[in-house]
Coordinates of N, CA and C in Angstrom, one line a residue:
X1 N -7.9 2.9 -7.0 CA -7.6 4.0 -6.1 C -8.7 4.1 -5.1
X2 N -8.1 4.2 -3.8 CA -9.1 4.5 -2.8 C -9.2 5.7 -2.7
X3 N -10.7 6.6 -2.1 CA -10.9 8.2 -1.9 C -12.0 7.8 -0.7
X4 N -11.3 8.6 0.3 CA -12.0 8.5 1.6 C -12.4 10.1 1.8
X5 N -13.7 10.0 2.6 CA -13.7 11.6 2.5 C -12.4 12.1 2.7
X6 N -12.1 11.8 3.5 CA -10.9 13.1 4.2 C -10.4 13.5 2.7
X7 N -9.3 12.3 2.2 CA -9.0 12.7 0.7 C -9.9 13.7 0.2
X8 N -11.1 13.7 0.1 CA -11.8 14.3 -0.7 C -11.5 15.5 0.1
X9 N -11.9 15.5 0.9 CA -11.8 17.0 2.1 C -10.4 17.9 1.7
X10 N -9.3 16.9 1.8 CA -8.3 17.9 1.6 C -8.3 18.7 -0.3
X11 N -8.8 17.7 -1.1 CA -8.9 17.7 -2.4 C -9.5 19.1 -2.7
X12 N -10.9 19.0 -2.0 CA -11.9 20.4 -2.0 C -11.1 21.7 -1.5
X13 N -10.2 22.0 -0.6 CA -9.8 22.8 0.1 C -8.8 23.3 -0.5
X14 N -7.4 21.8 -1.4 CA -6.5 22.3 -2.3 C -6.6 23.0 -3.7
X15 N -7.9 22.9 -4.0 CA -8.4 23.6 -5.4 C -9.6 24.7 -5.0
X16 N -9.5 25.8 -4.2 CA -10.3 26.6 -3.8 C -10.2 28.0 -5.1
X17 N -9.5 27.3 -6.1 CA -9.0 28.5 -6.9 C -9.5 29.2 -8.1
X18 N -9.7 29.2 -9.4 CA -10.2 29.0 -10.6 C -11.5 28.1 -10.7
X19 N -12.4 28.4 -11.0 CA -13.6 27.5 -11.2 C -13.1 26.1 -12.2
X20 N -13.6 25.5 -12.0 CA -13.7 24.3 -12.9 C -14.7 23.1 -12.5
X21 N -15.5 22.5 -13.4 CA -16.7 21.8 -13.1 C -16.0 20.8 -12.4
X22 N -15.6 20.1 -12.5 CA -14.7 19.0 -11.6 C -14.5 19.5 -9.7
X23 N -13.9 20.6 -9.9 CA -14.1 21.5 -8.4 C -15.8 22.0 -7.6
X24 N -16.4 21.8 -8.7 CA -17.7 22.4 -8.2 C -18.4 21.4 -8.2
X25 N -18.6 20.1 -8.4 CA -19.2 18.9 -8.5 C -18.5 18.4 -7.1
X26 N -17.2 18.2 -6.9 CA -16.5 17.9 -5.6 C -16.9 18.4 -4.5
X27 N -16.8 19.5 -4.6 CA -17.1 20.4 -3.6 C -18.8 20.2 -3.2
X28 N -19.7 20.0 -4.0 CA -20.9 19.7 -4.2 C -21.1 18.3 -3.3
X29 N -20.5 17.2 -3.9 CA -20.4 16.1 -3.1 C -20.0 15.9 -1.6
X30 N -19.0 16.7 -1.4 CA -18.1 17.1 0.3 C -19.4 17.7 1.2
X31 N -19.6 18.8 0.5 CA -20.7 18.9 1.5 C -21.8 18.4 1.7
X32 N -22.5 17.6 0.8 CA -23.6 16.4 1.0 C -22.8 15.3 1.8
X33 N -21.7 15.4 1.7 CA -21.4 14.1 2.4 C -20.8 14.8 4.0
X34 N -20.7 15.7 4.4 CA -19.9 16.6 5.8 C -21.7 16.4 6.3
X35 N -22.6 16.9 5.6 CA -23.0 17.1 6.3 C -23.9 16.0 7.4
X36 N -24.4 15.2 6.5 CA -25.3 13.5 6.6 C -24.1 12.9 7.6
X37 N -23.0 12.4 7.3 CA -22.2 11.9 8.2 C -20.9 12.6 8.7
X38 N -20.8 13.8 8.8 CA -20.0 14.3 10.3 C -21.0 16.0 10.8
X39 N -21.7 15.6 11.0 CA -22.8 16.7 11.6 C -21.7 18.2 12.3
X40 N -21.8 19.2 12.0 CA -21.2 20.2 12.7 C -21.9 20.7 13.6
X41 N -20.9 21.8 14.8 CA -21.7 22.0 15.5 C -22.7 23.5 15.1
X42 N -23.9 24.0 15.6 CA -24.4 24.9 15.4 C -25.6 24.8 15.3
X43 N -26.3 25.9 15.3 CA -28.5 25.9 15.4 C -28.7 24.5 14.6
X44 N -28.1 24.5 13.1 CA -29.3 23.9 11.7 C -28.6 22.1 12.7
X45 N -29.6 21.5 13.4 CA -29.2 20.1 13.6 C -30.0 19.1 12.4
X46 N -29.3 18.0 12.6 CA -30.4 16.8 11.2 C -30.3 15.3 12.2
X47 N -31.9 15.1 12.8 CA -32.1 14.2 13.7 C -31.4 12.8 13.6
X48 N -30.9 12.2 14.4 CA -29.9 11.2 14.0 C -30.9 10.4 13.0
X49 N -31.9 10.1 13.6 CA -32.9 9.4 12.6 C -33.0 9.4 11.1
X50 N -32.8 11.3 10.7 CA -33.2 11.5 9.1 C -31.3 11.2 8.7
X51 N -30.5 11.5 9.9 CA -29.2 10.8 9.0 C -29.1 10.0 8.8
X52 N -29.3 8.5 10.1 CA -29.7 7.6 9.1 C -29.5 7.1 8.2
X53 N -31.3 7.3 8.1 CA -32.3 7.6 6.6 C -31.3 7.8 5.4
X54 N -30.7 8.8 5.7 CA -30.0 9.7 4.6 C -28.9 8.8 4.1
X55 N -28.2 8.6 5.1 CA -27.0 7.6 4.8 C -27.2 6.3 4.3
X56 N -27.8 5.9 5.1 CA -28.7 4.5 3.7 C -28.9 5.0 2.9
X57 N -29.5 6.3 2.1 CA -29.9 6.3 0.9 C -28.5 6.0 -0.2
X58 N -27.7 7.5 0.9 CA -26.6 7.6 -0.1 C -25.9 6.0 -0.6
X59 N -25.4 5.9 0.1 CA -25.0 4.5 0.4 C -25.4 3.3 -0.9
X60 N -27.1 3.4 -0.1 CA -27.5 2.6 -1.7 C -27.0 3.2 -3.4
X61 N -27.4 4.7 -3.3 CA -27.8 5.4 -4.4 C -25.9 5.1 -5.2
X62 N -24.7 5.2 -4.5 CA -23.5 4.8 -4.8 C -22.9 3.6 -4.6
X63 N -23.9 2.6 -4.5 CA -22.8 0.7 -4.5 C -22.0 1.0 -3.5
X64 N -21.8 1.5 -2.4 CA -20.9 1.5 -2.1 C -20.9 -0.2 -1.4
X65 N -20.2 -0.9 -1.6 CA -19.8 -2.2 -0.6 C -19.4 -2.6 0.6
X66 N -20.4 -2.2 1.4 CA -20.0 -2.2 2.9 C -21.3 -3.4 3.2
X67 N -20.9 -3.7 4.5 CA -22.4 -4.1 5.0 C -23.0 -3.1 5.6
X68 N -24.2 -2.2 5.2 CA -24.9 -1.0 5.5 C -25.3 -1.1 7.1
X69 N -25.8 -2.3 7.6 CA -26.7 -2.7 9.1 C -25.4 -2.8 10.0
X70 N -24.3 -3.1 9.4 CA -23.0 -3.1 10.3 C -22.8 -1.6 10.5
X71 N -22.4 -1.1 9.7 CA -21.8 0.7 9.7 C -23.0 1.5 10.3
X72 N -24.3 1.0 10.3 CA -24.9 1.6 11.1 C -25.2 1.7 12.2
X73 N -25.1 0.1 12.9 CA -24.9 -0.5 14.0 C -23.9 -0.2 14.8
X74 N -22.6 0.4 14.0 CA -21.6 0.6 14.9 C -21.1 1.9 14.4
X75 N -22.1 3.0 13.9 CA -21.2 4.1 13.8 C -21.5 5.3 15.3
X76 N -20.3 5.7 15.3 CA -20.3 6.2 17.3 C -21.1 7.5 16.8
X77 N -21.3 8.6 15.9 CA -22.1 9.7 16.0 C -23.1 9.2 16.3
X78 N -24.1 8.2 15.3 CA -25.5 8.1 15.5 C -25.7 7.2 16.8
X79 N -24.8 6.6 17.5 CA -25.1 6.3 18.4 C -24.8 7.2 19.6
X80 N -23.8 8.0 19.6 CA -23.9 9.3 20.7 C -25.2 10.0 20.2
X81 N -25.9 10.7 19.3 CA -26.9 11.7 18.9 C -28.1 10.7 19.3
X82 N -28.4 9.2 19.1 CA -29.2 8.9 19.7 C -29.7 8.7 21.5
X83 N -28.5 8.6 22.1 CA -28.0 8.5 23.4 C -28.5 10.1 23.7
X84 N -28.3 10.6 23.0 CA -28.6 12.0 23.4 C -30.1 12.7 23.6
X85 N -30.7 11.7 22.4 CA -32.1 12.6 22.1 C -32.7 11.7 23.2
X86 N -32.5 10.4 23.6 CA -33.3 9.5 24.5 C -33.0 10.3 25.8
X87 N -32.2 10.7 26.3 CA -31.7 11.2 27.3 C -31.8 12.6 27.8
X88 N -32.2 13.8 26.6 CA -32.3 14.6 26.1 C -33.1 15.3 27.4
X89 N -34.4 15.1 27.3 CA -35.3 15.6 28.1 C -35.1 15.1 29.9
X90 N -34.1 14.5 30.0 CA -34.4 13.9 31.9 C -32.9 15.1 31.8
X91 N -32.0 15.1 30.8 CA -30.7 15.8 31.2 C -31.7 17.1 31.3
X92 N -32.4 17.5 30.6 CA -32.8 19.1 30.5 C -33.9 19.4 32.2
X93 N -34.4 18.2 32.6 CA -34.8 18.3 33.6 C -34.6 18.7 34.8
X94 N -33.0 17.8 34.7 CA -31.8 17.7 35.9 C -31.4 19.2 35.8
X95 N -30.9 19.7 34.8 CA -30.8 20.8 34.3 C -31.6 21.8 35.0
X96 N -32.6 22.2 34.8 CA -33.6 22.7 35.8 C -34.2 22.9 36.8
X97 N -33.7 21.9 37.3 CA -34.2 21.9 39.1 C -32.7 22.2 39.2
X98 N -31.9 22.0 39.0 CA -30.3 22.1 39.6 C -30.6 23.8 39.8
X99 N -31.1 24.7 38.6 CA -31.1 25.8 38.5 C -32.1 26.5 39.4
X100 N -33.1 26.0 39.3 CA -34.2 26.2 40.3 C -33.5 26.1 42.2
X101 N -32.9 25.6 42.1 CA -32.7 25.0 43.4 C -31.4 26.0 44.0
X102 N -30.5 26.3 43.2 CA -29.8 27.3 43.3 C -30.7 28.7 43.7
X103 N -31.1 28.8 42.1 CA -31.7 30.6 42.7 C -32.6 30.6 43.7
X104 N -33.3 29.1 44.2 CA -34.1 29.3 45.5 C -33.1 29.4 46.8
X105 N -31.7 28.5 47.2 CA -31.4 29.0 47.7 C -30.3 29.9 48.0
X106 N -30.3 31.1 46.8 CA -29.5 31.8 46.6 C -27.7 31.7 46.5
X107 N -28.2 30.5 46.3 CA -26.2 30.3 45.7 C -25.6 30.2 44.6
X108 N -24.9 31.5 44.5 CA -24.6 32.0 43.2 C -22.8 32.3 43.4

């Protein structure tokens, strides 16, 4: 049987009901795994770096059978969040004078 998060995702969401250890282990899992590899949006960010990190661990810590240097190599979050953090500071710059430059010459 294959279980991809999503599966898991809908799994956790279809048994929101009666406690049972099985549901709370699941659910336990979903979110260690939502969070390391599909980052949401909002304040608490996790630097693409410590995801990562993170995701190799998981990865190792579960066999999972992938080539790890491939899936990291080509996964598009950590490479958009890294694109971002490199970029990060000249966009926040641009950002700034654009603003500056407005309210100096009053075009609002």
């Amino acid at each position: 049987m294959s279980l991809s998060y999503w599966t898991l995702k809908v799994w956790v969401v279809d048994h929101r009901g009666p406690f049972t250890v099985a549901a709370f282990l699941l659910h336990g899992l979903e979110e260690q795994i939502a969070s390391v590899f599909f980052p949401t949006p909002g304040p608490a960010k996790i630097q693409a770096r410590m995801r990562e990190e993170t995701q190799r661990q998981l990865l190792a810590e579960h066999g999972v059978q992938i080539d790890v240097e491939d899936f990291i190599a080509g996964n598009p979050i950590l490479l958009r969040d890294r694109k971002a953090a490199s970029s990060g500071c000249a966009a926040s710059v641009v950002l700034l004078v654009t603003i500056a430059a407005v309210a100096l010459l009053g075009i609002v």
